[in-house]
Amino acid sequence: MDGRQTRPAGAAAARRAGGRRVTGPQALAVAVETPQHSAVGGLLDYTSERPLAPGTLLRVPLGRREVPGIVWDRGPAPPAAGLELRPVGTVLSALPPLPADWRALVDFAAAYYQRGVGELALAVLPPELRKLDDTQLARRVARLQREAAAPSAAVPAPPARPVLSAEQAAALEIVSRADRPLLLHGVTGSGKTEVYLRAAEQALAAGRQALVLVPEINLTPQLQARFAERFPGRVLVSLHSALTPAQRLRHWLLAHLGLADLVLGTRLAVFTPLPRLGLVVVDEEHDPSFKQQEGARYSARDLAVWRAAQRGVPVLLGSATPSLESWQRALQGRYRRVEMAERIGGGAMPRVRIVDMSVLPRPAQGERVLAPALLDALHGRLARGEQSLLLLNRRGYAPVLHCAACGWKSGCPHCSAWRVFHKGDRTLRCHHCGLTERVPRACPDCGNLDIAPIGRGTEKLQEQLAALLPGARIARLDADTTRGAGMLEQQLGAVHAGEVDVLVGTQMLAKGHDFRRVTLVAAVNPDAALFSSDFRGPERLFALLMQAAGRAGRDAAQAAASEMWVQTHHPRHPLFAALRAHDYPAFAAAQLEERRQAGLPPCAALALLRAEARDAAVATAFLHDAAALAAGGDFGGGVTVYPPVPPPVSKVADVERVQMLLESPSRRALQALLAGWLPALHGLRAKHKGLLRWAVDVDPLAI
Ligand SMILES: [Zn+2]
Ligand SMILES: [Zn+2]
């Protein structure tokens, strides 16, 4: 970095003279991508011959390179006197400046999640913007505006809207006069989507834009189709990582120029500039995929709430099993809870049957896959031509291969994890670093030819079911069977067309698919999540099972006969009692009490400082020094710093990871410590040779 001619535009106390007329070149603060955790906060000073509005996209020299940047609001610091500033480079004047509310969102997120403003701002823009010059950009903007102005072809009439249920009508009424974020707690099939559609209709009718966030857009083509069908003639764009760079730029430009009415997207869409924003919806708000897990680790759900408040527009968080964070806020009155307890058409929730696997006798040979009663129930569905879903949250054939002679197991040489046996292509694959090798013919350590899989994944379950249910058409839905383009749609199409009797799959099964002919859902082995080291394990499991249960009996005619089966060795676990009663509030109350006693979110605020090195001792030493700095510094009190520990999977791709937990009952106290302490950590780095990187994760999902 060229430190002589650019300098950090930090927060000095002096206030800039307001309204002063400046002749000649003017100093500007520009947000640029600085190397992660360089000491520069991401704003650098440059000069410009002509005034440039904050939010203007441009290129600026940085060292010997030219990098993209955004003119930023200066804040209270005046440009330093006596420093020779470099002039800005190309200005992309074809693009309207990124608006003030967008910059405020980025400022807030950068401060809260402890990242550089420039790093975050540029990371959330479409990458294609970096490649275009001003002329090319001007051409694209002009084309979009021309297309928008052209008289459109005959617009099909919108379909007749369904009559709202009493609950839907009440929910919609609350949306229209919302004074705080709304938590729409609606059971699967209660018609939350119709509430989103009507709320969007109100926003559009008022000349506003609607932003709808979904966890995984590839799994929800149906939602996009419903919005497109409901609003013919309106411009609906999607924003997610599966778009081509050109599509993503086009969709983003349509939103930013105010030409798109509806933006449907995954977490990155929360940063879309929307000049006419009038409504924010977060569907399946509990879903962990709203948390970005790399780079700037932000929660799109939490930012959506902040953004809506800042713009003074309604925000609707929908879920059948809300996150405990949102549920607690609703209990505290910070969010308003809206209940939708009835399924549309009067369908009942499936009957939940908990099977105690611990009392079943061992079969004469082999292992027990399904309880006899569940197998009977599956035969019954087959005979009646109904469909069944079997949930097993582990893909591959078996989680590990094992040699009984010498004890060898199929560990990954680069990670502290087993390599998973995939029988279809005879490979051992590491799901952490991706290392894939042919399955050895014999034990690599002792040459024993008899190496055997331990445990069971979806691939093996499918094979075992084929033996248990001869003649049944059995398909599998997981990350391995849906890898190719269009594969997911193809598989779902086969299910909808009735070409599948039993569908085996991972949690992918539970996500939003509208299976009309399914009357039985079974969780084959959910026990691992009950006692997992992840404190959110039970919350996740409950959400998954409730969601899976919601797949059964969506047609009211079949609802009476629909069932959810759970095979477990712990049938008396309170989670299953709540599941049987479809009682989310009871489950949430019990979990919140546990979290309160354990000092875990949402009853405490957490941050994780992670360090990575080839040698775990190096990462640990860095964290120890960091802890000493936190203890010695004057950053306010009320934050507990725990000793460094390895995470559950400590080595990935030959890099050792160590992490240190910070906990406080007060979010504010934690934020105050982070703001003062993290900048001081930059100075520690030089002392720890071999430290590859360090980063902080505010509000981590797992610890
Ligand atoms: Zn061996
Ligand atoms: Zn690996």
XYZ file of C-alpha atoms and ligand atoms in Angstrom:
705
model
C 0.000 0.000 0.000
C 1.207 3.446 -0.807
C 1.188 5.089 2.586
C 2.808 8.351 1.565
C 0.220 9.587 -0.821
C -2.942 8.060 0.548
C -3.776 7.979 4.172
C -6.553 6.521 6.255
C -9.442 8.936 6.610
C -9.928 7.954 10.210
C -12.244 9.484 12.739
C -10.400 12.527 13.994
C -12.244 14.847 16.296
C -12.007 18.016 14.247
C -15.095 18.955 12.334
C -14.924 19.892 8.717
C -15.888 23.489 7.935
C -19.416 23.175 6.583
C -20.517 24.788 3.346
C -17.070 26.179 2.557
C -16.474 26.794 -1.162
C -13.429 24.969 -2.343
C -11.551 26.020 -5.408
C -9.302 23.652 -7.295
C -9.008 19.954 -6.520
C -11.161 18.730 -3.657
C -10.340 15.986 -1.212
C -12.620 12.981 -1.180
C -12.940 9.935 1.050
C -13.107 6.780 -1.075
C -14.048 3.302 0.143
C -11.642 0.798 -1.381
C -10.979 -2.848 -0.828
C -7.997 -2.956 1.453
C -6.296 -6.239 2.214
C -8.249 -7.948 4.955
C -7.088 -6.838 8.363
C -4.613 -4.341 7.124
C -4.625 -1.512 9.599
C -6.478 0.718 7.148
C -10.189 0.862 7.834
C -11.089 1.011 4.183
C -11.473 4.767 3.564
C -8.648 6.558 1.770
C -8.275 10.183 0.690
C -7.944 11.273 -2.926
C -8.490 14.471 -4.842
C -10.876 15.221 -7.667
C -11.002 18.169 -10.065
C -14.771 18.188 -9.998
C -17.119 17.537 -7.120
C -18.273 13.920 -6.923
C -21.389 12.901 -5.032
C -21.040 10.298 -2.277
C -21.942 6.892 -3.705
C -20.208 7.510 -7.032
C -18.403 4.450 -8.368
C -14.870 5.074 -9.639
C -11.390 3.694 -9.932
C -8.501 4.976 -7.869
C -4.761 4.323 -7.800
C -3.586 2.193 -4.891
C 0.117 1.464 -4.889
C 0.875 0.519 -8.462
C -2.606 -0.810 -9.197
C -5.889 0.800 -10.011
C -8.720 -0.528 -7.860
C -12.481 0.047 -7.751
C -13.777 2.403 -5.114
C -16.866 4.289 -4.006
C -16.938 7.941 -2.973
C -17.925 7.802 0.694
C -19.405 10.194 3.183
C -16.513 11.843 4.893
C -17.606 11.764 8.468
C -16.173 14.274 10.881
C -12.499 14.145 9.816
C -11.074 16.896 7.605
C -8.539 15.966 4.943
C -5.063 16.113 6.444
C -3.024 19.169 5.647
C 0.392 18.846 4.092
C -0.184 15.430 2.540
C 0.041 15.111 -1.191
C -3.084 13.252 -2.230
C -3.360 11.354 -5.497
C -6.108 12.192 -7.956
C -8.929 9.741 -8.561
C -8.923 7.684 -11.772
C -11.845 6.911 -14.054
C -15.263 7.935 -12.780
C -18.177 5.652 -13.692
C -20.648 8.480 -14.058
C -23.117 6.364 -16.038
C -24.162 4.674 -12.810
C -26.358 6.738 -10.493
C -24.554 7.101 -7.134
C -25.257 4.401 -4.585
C -27.858 6.021 -2.346
C -27.353 7.322 1.179
C -29.470 4.602 2.813
C -27.367 1.931 1.090
C -24.177 3.544 2.357
C -25.667 3.737 5.831
C -26.491 0.021 5.679
C -22.920 -0.798 4.658
C -21.528 1.493 7.378
C -23.688 -0.196 9.988
C -22.878 -3.734 8.830
C -19.143 -3.009 8.594
C -19.090 -1.602 12.126
C -21.280 -4.319 13.634
C -19.532 -7.265 11.982
C -16.092 -5.638 12.314
C -15.089 -5.454 8.656
C -13.672 -2.720 6.461
C -16.281 -0.430 4.891
C -14.621 -0.729 1.488
C -14.186 -4.468 1.761
C -17.866 -4.978 2.485
C -19.191 -2.328 0.070
C -17.292 -3.735 -2.894
C -17.915 -7.382 -1.974
C -21.683 -6.935 -2.216
C -21.677 -5.229 -5.629
C -22.019 -7.377 -8.784
C -18.465 -8.421 -9.774
C -19.200 -7.532 -13.401
C -19.215 -3.823 -12.465
C -15.424 -4.032 -12.116
C -14.968 -5.071 -15.711
C -16.969 -2.385 -17.487
C -15.771 1.066 -18.487
C -18.063 4.079 -18.338
C -19.131 3.781 -21.983
C -20.077 0.122 -21.650
C -21.943 0.831 -18.453
C -23.768 3.774 -20.032
C -24.861 1.512 -22.886
C -26.278 -1.072 -20.493
C -28.103 1.510 -18.400
C -29.566 3.140 -21.527
C -30.731 -0.223 -22.870
C -32.515 -1.100 -19.632
C -34.207 2.300 -19.520
C -35.242 1.975 -23.171
C -36.705 -1.476 -22.533
C -38.611 -0.182 -19.518
C -40.043 2.732 -21.495
C -41.109 0.614 -24.477
C -44.818 -0.166 -24.562
C -45.058 -3.719 -23.283
C -46.794 -6.503 -25.134
C -50.255 -7.468 -23.986
C -50.031 -8.244 -20.298
C -51.949 -11.350 -19.292
C -54.633 -10.756 -16.706
C -53.515 -11.691 -13.212
C -55.073 -14.917 -11.970
C -58.037 -14.810 -9.648
C -56.686 -14.414 -6.132
C -57.683 -16.959 -3.521
C -60.082 -15.810 -0.830
C -58.069 -15.017 2.281
C -58.595 -17.097 5.379
C -59.531 -15.182 8.508
C -55.971 -15.585 9.793
C -54.443 -14.376 6.546
C -56.721 -11.358 6.443
C -55.860 -10.505 10.038
C -52.140 -10.860 9.340
C -52.364 -8.625 6.289
C -54.249 -6.024 8.255
C -51.411 -5.939 10.812
C -48.792 -5.592 8.054
C -50.502 -2.524 6.685
C -50.159 -0.694 10.008
C -46.953 -2.261 11.284
C -45.057 -0.202 13.831
C -42.291 -2.783 14.413
C -40.919 -5.932 12.765
C -43.523 -8.638 12.348
C -42.854 -12.273 13.154
C -45.317 -14.333 11.147
C -45.447 -17.631 12.996
C -47.442 -19.866 10.694
C -47.571 -23.640 10.520
C -46.556 -25.266 7.244
C -49.478 -24.974 4.872
C -51.065 -22.020 6.698
C -50.630 -19.810 3.643
C -47.799 -17.480 4.639
C -46.868 -17.045 0.982
C -50.284 -15.580 0.220
C -49.680 -12.994 2.948
C -46.334 -12.117 1.344
C -48.048 -11.804 -2.051
C -50.788 -9.523 -0.726
C -48.320 -7.387 1.210
C -46.229 -7.068 -1.957
C -49.361 -6.157 -3.878
C -50.022 -3.312 -1.445
C -46.445 -2.080 -1.736
C -46.507 -2.231 -5.535
C -49.854 -0.460 -5.678
C -48.294 2.358 -3.657
C -45.521 2.663 -6.238
C -42.927 0.932 -4.060
C -40.499 -1.952 -4.480
C -40.604 -5.199 -2.494
C -37.583 -7.211 -1.386
C -38.197 -10.908 -0.636
C -35.365 -12.918 0.876
C -35.397 -16.712 0.761
C -32.827 -19.153 2.142
C -31.961 -21.056 -1.025
C -33.407 -19.851 -4.276
C -32.554 -23.046 -6.146
C -34.867 -24.914 -3.842
C -37.720 -22.467 -4.211
C -38.447 -22.057 -7.931
C -42.090 -22.407 -6.961
C -42.019 -19.182 -4.969
C -40.538 -17.276 -7.876
C -43.167 -18.740 -10.211
C -45.961 -17.696 -7.848
C -44.763 -14.099 -7.701
C -44.303 -13.973 -11.478
C -47.787 -15.373 -12.049
C -49.412 -13.018 -9.547
C -47.804 -9.862 -10.925
C -47.833 -10.093 -14.728
C -46.417 -6.999 -16.359
C -44.348 -6.183 -13.282
C -40.578 -6.483 -13.390
C -39.472 -9.320 -11.107
C -35.768 -10.032 -10.756
C -33.862 -12.619 -8.783
C -30.466 -12.184 -7.163
C -28.475 -15.210 -6.077
C -25.153 -16.876 -6.628
C -26.371 -19.231 -9.370
C -26.858 -16.370 -11.857
C -24.275 -15.706 -14.553
C -22.240 -12.530 -13.916
C -24.086 -10.784 -16.756
C -27.521 -11.774 -15.372
C -26.564 -10.665 -11.894
C -25.452 -7.258 -13.170
C -28.620 -6.848 -15.228
C -30.900 -7.735 -12.302
C -28.966 -5.556 -9.880
C -29.074 -2.599 -12.291
C -32.827 -2.990 -12.738
C -33.224 -2.822 -8.952
C -30.808 0.085 -8.472
C -32.337 2.113 -11.293
C -35.754 1.604 -9.707
C -36.992 -0.326 -12.738
C -37.570 -3.640 -10.945
C -40.674 -3.863 -8.781
C -39.843 -7.102 -7.000
C -36.472 -8.460 -5.972
C -36.391 -12.092 -4.877
C -33.053 -13.254 -3.612
C -30.792 -15.056 -1.209
C -28.811 -13.381 1.585
C -26.642 -11.241 -0.707
C -29.796 -9.526 -2.009
C -30.191 -7.710 1.312
C -27.574 -5.264 0.004
C -29.478 -4.440 -3.201
C -29.932 -0.670 -3.613
C -33.693 -0.089 -3.875
C -34.703 3.556 -4.297
C -38.437 2.816 -3.881
C -38.223 0.153 -1.174
C -41.626 -0.356 0.469
C -41.584 -3.868 1.959
C -39.068 -6.446 3.172
C -39.974 -10.124 3.571
C -37.670 -12.788 5.032
C -39.141 -16.229 4.381
C -38.003 -19.169 6.560
C -36.287 -16.594 8.737
C -34.823 -19.298 11.014
C -32.736 -20.790 8.209
C -28.983 -20.781 8.950
C -28.146 -19.943 5.346
C -29.108 -16.303 6.003
C -25.794 -16.064 7.824
C -22.859 -15.497 5.490
C -20.140 -17.879 6.653
C -17.107 -16.539 4.821
C -15.488 -13.136 4.478
C -17.781 -10.577 6.052
C -19.927 -12.842 8.204
C -23.210 -10.963 8.290
C -26.746 -12.093 9.050
C -28.996 -11.074 6.169
C -32.062 -11.509 8.375
C -30.782 -9.133 11.025
C -29.633 -6.619 8.405
C -33.046 -6.849 6.723
C -34.672 -5.841 10.007
C -32.235 -2.950 10.430
C -32.745 -1.813 6.859
C -36.525 -1.827 7.093
C -36.415 0.169 10.334
C -34.062 2.702 8.801
C -36.350 3.128 5.776
C -39.500 3.053 7.878
C -41.061 0.211 5.890
C -42.708 -3.003 7.135
C -40.562 -6.116 7.558
C -42.155 -9.525 7.710
C -40.214 -12.495 9.127
C -41.984 -15.751 8.367
C -41.434 -19.228 9.786
C -43.182 -22.279 11.198
C -40.280 -22.626 13.637
C -38.841 -19.134 14.239
C -35.246 -18.676 15.338
C -35.020 -18.339 19.105
C -33.558 -14.862 18.526
C -36.718 -13.663 16.761
C -39.021 -15.560 19.102
C -37.444 -13.941 22.151
C -37.763 -10.485 20.600
C -41.427 -11.180 19.991
C -41.843 -12.264 23.631
C -40.163 -9.019 24.694
C -42.488 -6.995 22.490
C -39.733 -5.727 20.232
C -41.312 -7.683 17.373
C -45.002 -8.166 16.942
C -46.024 -11.798 16.702
C -48.703 -12.810 14.222
C -50.049 -16.345 14.578
C -51.339 -18.519 11.759
C -52.180 -21.863 13.315
C -54.596 -23.306 10.768
C -53.702 -25.099 7.559
C -55.471 -23.770 4.491
C -58.346 -26.055 3.542
C -58.609 -27.331 7.084
C -55.954 -30.037 6.708
C -54.650 -31.375 10.002
C -50.956 -31.637 10.804
C -49.765 -35.227 10.442
C -49.937 -37.516 13.430
C -46.474 -37.903 14.966
C -45.377 -41.425 15.932
C -42.236 -41.808 17.997
C -40.674 -45.285 17.683
C -38.449 -46.462 20.524
C -35.614 -48.240 18.706
C -33.915 -49.265 21.965
C -36.555 -51.875 22.828
C -36.606 -53.594 19.433
C -34.847 -56.987 19.367
C -31.756 -57.216 17.194
C -32.572 -58.755 13.844
C -31.273 -62.291 13.228
C -28.708 -60.916 10.811
C -27.576 -57.565 9.535
C -28.647 -54.289 11.108
C -32.059 -52.860 11.809
C -32.919 -50.171 9.252
C -36.600 -49.618 9.927
C -38.859 -50.612 12.780
C -41.340 -53.333 11.718
C -44.288 -50.986 12.318
C -42.764 -48.320 10.062
C -42.057 -50.917 7.390
C -45.720 -52.013 7.564
C -46.820 -48.397 7.222
C -44.612 -47.985 4.139
C -46.110 -51.139 2.587
C -49.553 -49.675 3.214
C -48.646 -46.449 1.379
C -47.265 -48.463 -1.527
C -50.457 -50.489 -1.767
C -52.579 -47.328 -1.829
C -50.358 -45.560 -4.383
C -49.318 -42.852 -1.889
C -45.822 -41.438 -1.550
C -43.400 -41.508 1.383
C -40.371 -39.404 2.309
C -37.477 -40.831 4.323
C -35.171 -38.305 5.911
C -31.558 -39.112 6.762
C -29.322 -36.127 7.227
C -26.130 -37.679 5.918
C -25.224 -38.102 2.294
C -22.923 -40.692 0.791
C -22.990 -44.432 1.457
C -21.250 -44.602 4.807
C -19.523 -41.923 6.884
C -16.354 -43.996 7.255
C -14.634 -47.158 6.009
C -13.021 -49.396 8.593
C -10.564 -52.294 8.695
C -11.473 -54.749 11.434
C -8.024 -56.388 11.288
C -5.853 -53.376 12.151
C -8.302 -50.627 13.070
C -7.569 -48.391 10.036
C -10.270 -45.829 9.275
C -10.719 -43.682 6.177
C -9.448 -40.434 7.685
C -8.632 -37.448 5.515
C -4.871 -36.825 5.470
C -5.493 -33.057 5.321
C -8.398 -32.636 7.758
C -9.462 -33.820 11.179
C -12.428 -35.617 9.622
C -13.353 -38.974 8.068
C -13.604 -39.370 4.356
C -17.068 -40.513 3.343
C -17.573 -43.658 1.277
C -19.578 -43.014 -1.908
C -20.482 -46.380 -3.387
C -21.961 -45.123 -6.668
C -18.596 -44.005 -8.050
C -16.451 -46.064 -5.594
C -14.797 -43.006 -4.064
C -13.720 -41.790 -0.657
C -14.530 -38.107 -0.426
C -13.683 -35.538 2.198
C -16.687 -33.239 2.627
C -14.430 -30.555 4.137
C -11.530 -30.163 1.681
C -12.982 -32.057 -1.268
C -10.177 -34.627 -1.536
C -11.569 -37.498 -3.626
C -9.817 -40.824 -4.196
C -10.750 -44.268 -5.474
C -11.701 -46.652 -2.705
C -8.666 -48.835 -1.977
C -9.042 -52.543 -2.810
C -7.457 -53.490 0.467
C -6.603 -51.846 3.761
C -3.764 -49.384 3.030
C -2.145 -50.221 6.373
C -2.312 -54.034 6.620
C -3.511 -55.265 3.239
C -6.661 -56.875 4.632
C -9.146 -57.250 1.744
C -12.175 -57.036 4.006
C -12.641 -53.310 4.697
C -16.210 -52.435 5.562
C -18.385 -49.339 5.778
C -19.578 -48.226 9.215
C -22.792 -46.294 9.634
C -25.274 -45.287 6.993
C -25.805 -42.432 4.556
C -28.622 -41.797 2.079
C -26.960 -43.908 -0.596
C -26.916 -46.972 1.638
C -30.436 -46.318 2.914
C -31.668 -46.279 -0.668
C -29.963 -49.629 -1.274
C -31.374 -51.134 1.922
C -34.889 -49.917 1.110
C -34.711 -51.550 -2.303
C -34.226 -54.872 -0.506
C -36.953 -54.164 2.071
C -39.542 -52.893 -0.423
C -39.163 -55.014 -3.560
C -40.811 -53.444 -6.595
C -41.050 -49.952 -5.055
C -39.718 -47.054 -7.101
C -37.127 -45.457 -4.814
C -35.361 -42.192 -5.610
C -32.780 -40.167 -3.717
C -32.538 -36.395 -3.295
C -29.327 -34.932 -1.861
C -26.398 -32.762 -2.859
C -24.918 -35.679 -4.842
C -27.982 -36.408 -6.968
C -28.751 -32.749 -7.725
C -25.292 -31.551 -8.649
C -25.920 -30.932 -12.370
C -27.934 -28.081 -13.864
C -31.631 -28.883 -13.923
C -31.178 -32.110 -11.928
C -33.190 -30.881 -8.959
C -36.118 -29.777 -11.122
C -35.977 -33.103 -12.960
C -36.076 -35.089 -9.738
C -38.875 -33.015 -8.247
C -40.772 -33.349 -11.519
C -40.570 -37.149 -11.253
C -41.968 -36.995 -7.716
C -44.818 -34.710 -8.754
C -45.605 -36.911 -11.755
C -46.064 -39.881 -9.426
C -43.056 -41.753 -10.831
C -41.568 -42.187 -7.363
C -43.017 -44.181 -4.449
C -40.373 -43.530 -1.817
C -38.030 -40.554 -1.806
C -34.916 -40.779 0.364
C -32.946 -37.644 1.104
C -31.174 -35.203 3.345
C -32.634 -31.994 4.805
C -33.058 -30.874 1.202
C -36.294 -32.899 1.292
C -37.785 -30.701 3.955
C -37.239 -27.367 2.239
C -40.413 -25.914 0.876
C -41.225 -28.435 -1.811
C -44.924 -28.765 -2.269
C -45.392 -32.534 -2.457
C -49.119 -33.147 -2.882
C -49.236 -36.935 -2.653
C -47.000 -37.561 0.330
C -48.787 -39.069 3.342
C -45.819 -40.440 5.289
C -42.608 -38.764 6.379
C -40.045 -40.609 8.493
C -36.863 -39.452 10.223
C -34.709 -42.570 10.147
C -31.993 -41.610 12.640
C -32.177 -38.078 14.039
C -30.520 -38.845 17.409
C -27.074 -37.393 16.680
C -28.487 -33.858 16.648
C -30.083 -34.295 20.097
C -26.724 -34.385 21.849
C -24.558 -32.554 19.334
C -21.789 -30.229 20.464
C -23.538 -27.456 18.529
C -25.738 -25.576 20.994
C -28.225 -24.972 18.189
C -28.454 -28.717 17.444
C -31.868 -29.258 19.083
C -33.273 -26.025 17.587
C -32.153 -27.129 14.113
C -33.489 -30.643 14.589
C -36.865 -29.422 15.773
C -37.138 -27.047 12.805
C -36.101 -29.790 10.406
C -38.584 -32.318 11.783
C -41.443 -29.792 11.878
C -40.630 -28.756 8.342
C -40.406 -32.377 7.208
C -43.714 -33.139 8.918
C -45.198 -30.256 6.990
C -44.454 -32.106 3.736
C -47.066 -34.722 4.600
C -50.775 -34.304 4.058
C -50.737 -31.041 2.134
C -53.850 -32.193 0.352
C -56.644 -31.941 2.865
C -58.205 -35.136 1.477
C -55.138 -37.076 2.575
C -54.354 -35.142 5.699
C -56.347 -37.393 7.986
C -54.163 -40.385 7.133
C -50.837 -38.581 7.084
C -48.106 -39.479 9.548
C -44.683 -38.392 10.677
C -42.516 -41.211 12.076
C -39.428 -40.664 14.173
C -37.047 -43.531 15.005
C -35.076 -42.777 18.155
C -33.273 -44.341 21.091
C -34.440 -41.436 23.289
C -38.230 -41.423 22.927
C -38.739 -39.501 26.165
C -36.655 -36.530 25.081
C -38.764 -33.365 25.590
C -38.077 -32.324 21.989
C -40.162 -35.254 20.777
C -43.012 -34.461 23.170
C -43.188 -30.951 21.715
C -42.970 -32.363 18.197
C -45.825 -34.759 18.855
C -48.000 -31.877 20.011
C -46.774 -29.614 17.156
C -46.048 -27.221 19.985
C -43.307 -24.823 18.951
C -43.958 -22.361 21.833
C -43.395 -25.119 24.416
C -40.194 -26.204 22.709
C -38.982 -22.601 22.459
C -39.726 -21.912 26.128
C -37.688 -24.944 27.222
C -34.800 -24.057 24.922
C -34.755 -20.407 25.994
C -34.537 -21.500 29.623
C -31.564 -23.761 28.784
C -29.856 -20.980 26.864
C -30.442 -18.541 29.704
C -28.847 -20.885 32.207
C -25.919 -21.620 29.902
C -25.342 -17.967 28.930
C -25.931 -18.648 25.238
C -27.750 -16.640 22.541
C -30.245 -15.145 22.456
C -29.727 -14.677 26.205
C -26.116 -13.553 25.691
C -24.119 -11.978 22.889
C -21.197 -13.943 21.455
C -18.255 -13.328 19.176
C -15.566 -15.767 18.088
C -12.017 -14.794 17.308
C -10.588 -17.425 14.965
C -6.952 -17.850 14.048
C -5.461 -20.155 11.423
C -1.934 -21.484 10.965
C -0.183 -24.646 9.758
C 0.826 -25.153 13.366
C -1.926 -25.007 15.985
C 0.574 -23.689 18.560
C 1.099 -20.532 16.470
C -2.621 -19.820 16.254
C -3.046 -20.532 19.965
C -0.178 -18.214 20.935
C -1.727 -15.400 18.900
C -5.062 -15.871 20.665
C -3.372 -15.915 24.084
C -1.700 -12.586 23.283
C -5.001 -11.224 22.022
C -6.688 -12.279 25.272
C -3.984 -10.528 27.290
C -4.586 -7.391 25.266
C -8.316 -7.573 25.939
C -7.697 -8.020 29.666
C -5.183 -5.164 29.803
C -6.965 -2.638 27.616
C -9.587 -0.156 28.676
C -12.473 -1.386 26.552
C -15.207 -1.281 29.138
C -16.163 -4.328 31.182
C -18.738 -7.048 31.187
C -17.194 -9.340 28.579
C -15.884 -12.822 29.397
C -12.986 -14.025 27.252
C -12.673 -17.832 27.249
C -9.426 -19.744 26.634
C -8.572 -20.712 23.033
C -9.883 -24.135 21.933
C -9.932 -26.071 18.662
C -13.354 -26.117 16.901
C -15.070 -29.497 16.296
C -13.259 -29.925 12.963
C -9.923 -28.351 13.822
C -7.880 -29.125 10.717
C -9.122 -28.454 7.185
C -6.886 -28.731 4.120
C -3.760 -28.856 6.326
C -4.628 -25.632 8.115
C -5.118 -25.783 11.882
C -7.884 -23.651 13.316
C -8.160 -22.405 16.879
C -10.892 -20.154 18.243
C -11.596 -18.059 21.287
C -15.061 -17.239 22.553
C -16.135 -13.836 23.871
C -19.398 -13.676 25.747
C -21.383 -10.892 27.314
C -24.899 -10.466 28.622
C -24.833 -7.086 26.855
C -24.541 -6.755 23.098
C -23.425 -3.157 23.604
C -20.580 -4.127 25.929
C -19.382 -6.730 23.451
C -19.521 -4.256 20.583
C -17.581 -1.684 22.614
C -14.826 -4.191 23.333
C -14.593 -5.348 19.718
C -14.416 -1.811 18.381
C -11.470 -0.908 20.601
C -9.696 -4.236 20.747
C -9.674 -5.554 17.179
C -7.733 -2.617 15.684
C -5.077 -3.226 18.343
C -4.699 -6.829 17.167
C -3.147 -5.725 13.874
C -0.020 -4.824 15.778
C 0.222 -8.361 17.210
C 0.475 -10.006 13.854
C 4.140 -9.274 13.228
C 5.021 -11.108 16.446
C 3.416 -14.335 15.301
C 5.246 -15.637 12.267
C 3.308 -18.362 10.528
C -0.117 -16.991 11.420
C -2.088 -17.331 8.173
C -5.140 -15.284 9.067
C -7.393 -14.229 11.843
C -10.978 -13.055 11.759
C -13.831 -12.294 14.068
C -17.316 -13.772 13.745
C -19.939 -11.649 15.510
C -23.107 -13.599 16.436
C -21.614 -16.932 15.320
C -24.040 -19.695 14.444
C -21.951 -22.381 16.138
C -19.143 -22.342 18.677
Zn -5.988 -52.956 8.134
Zn -10.116 -33.178 3.870
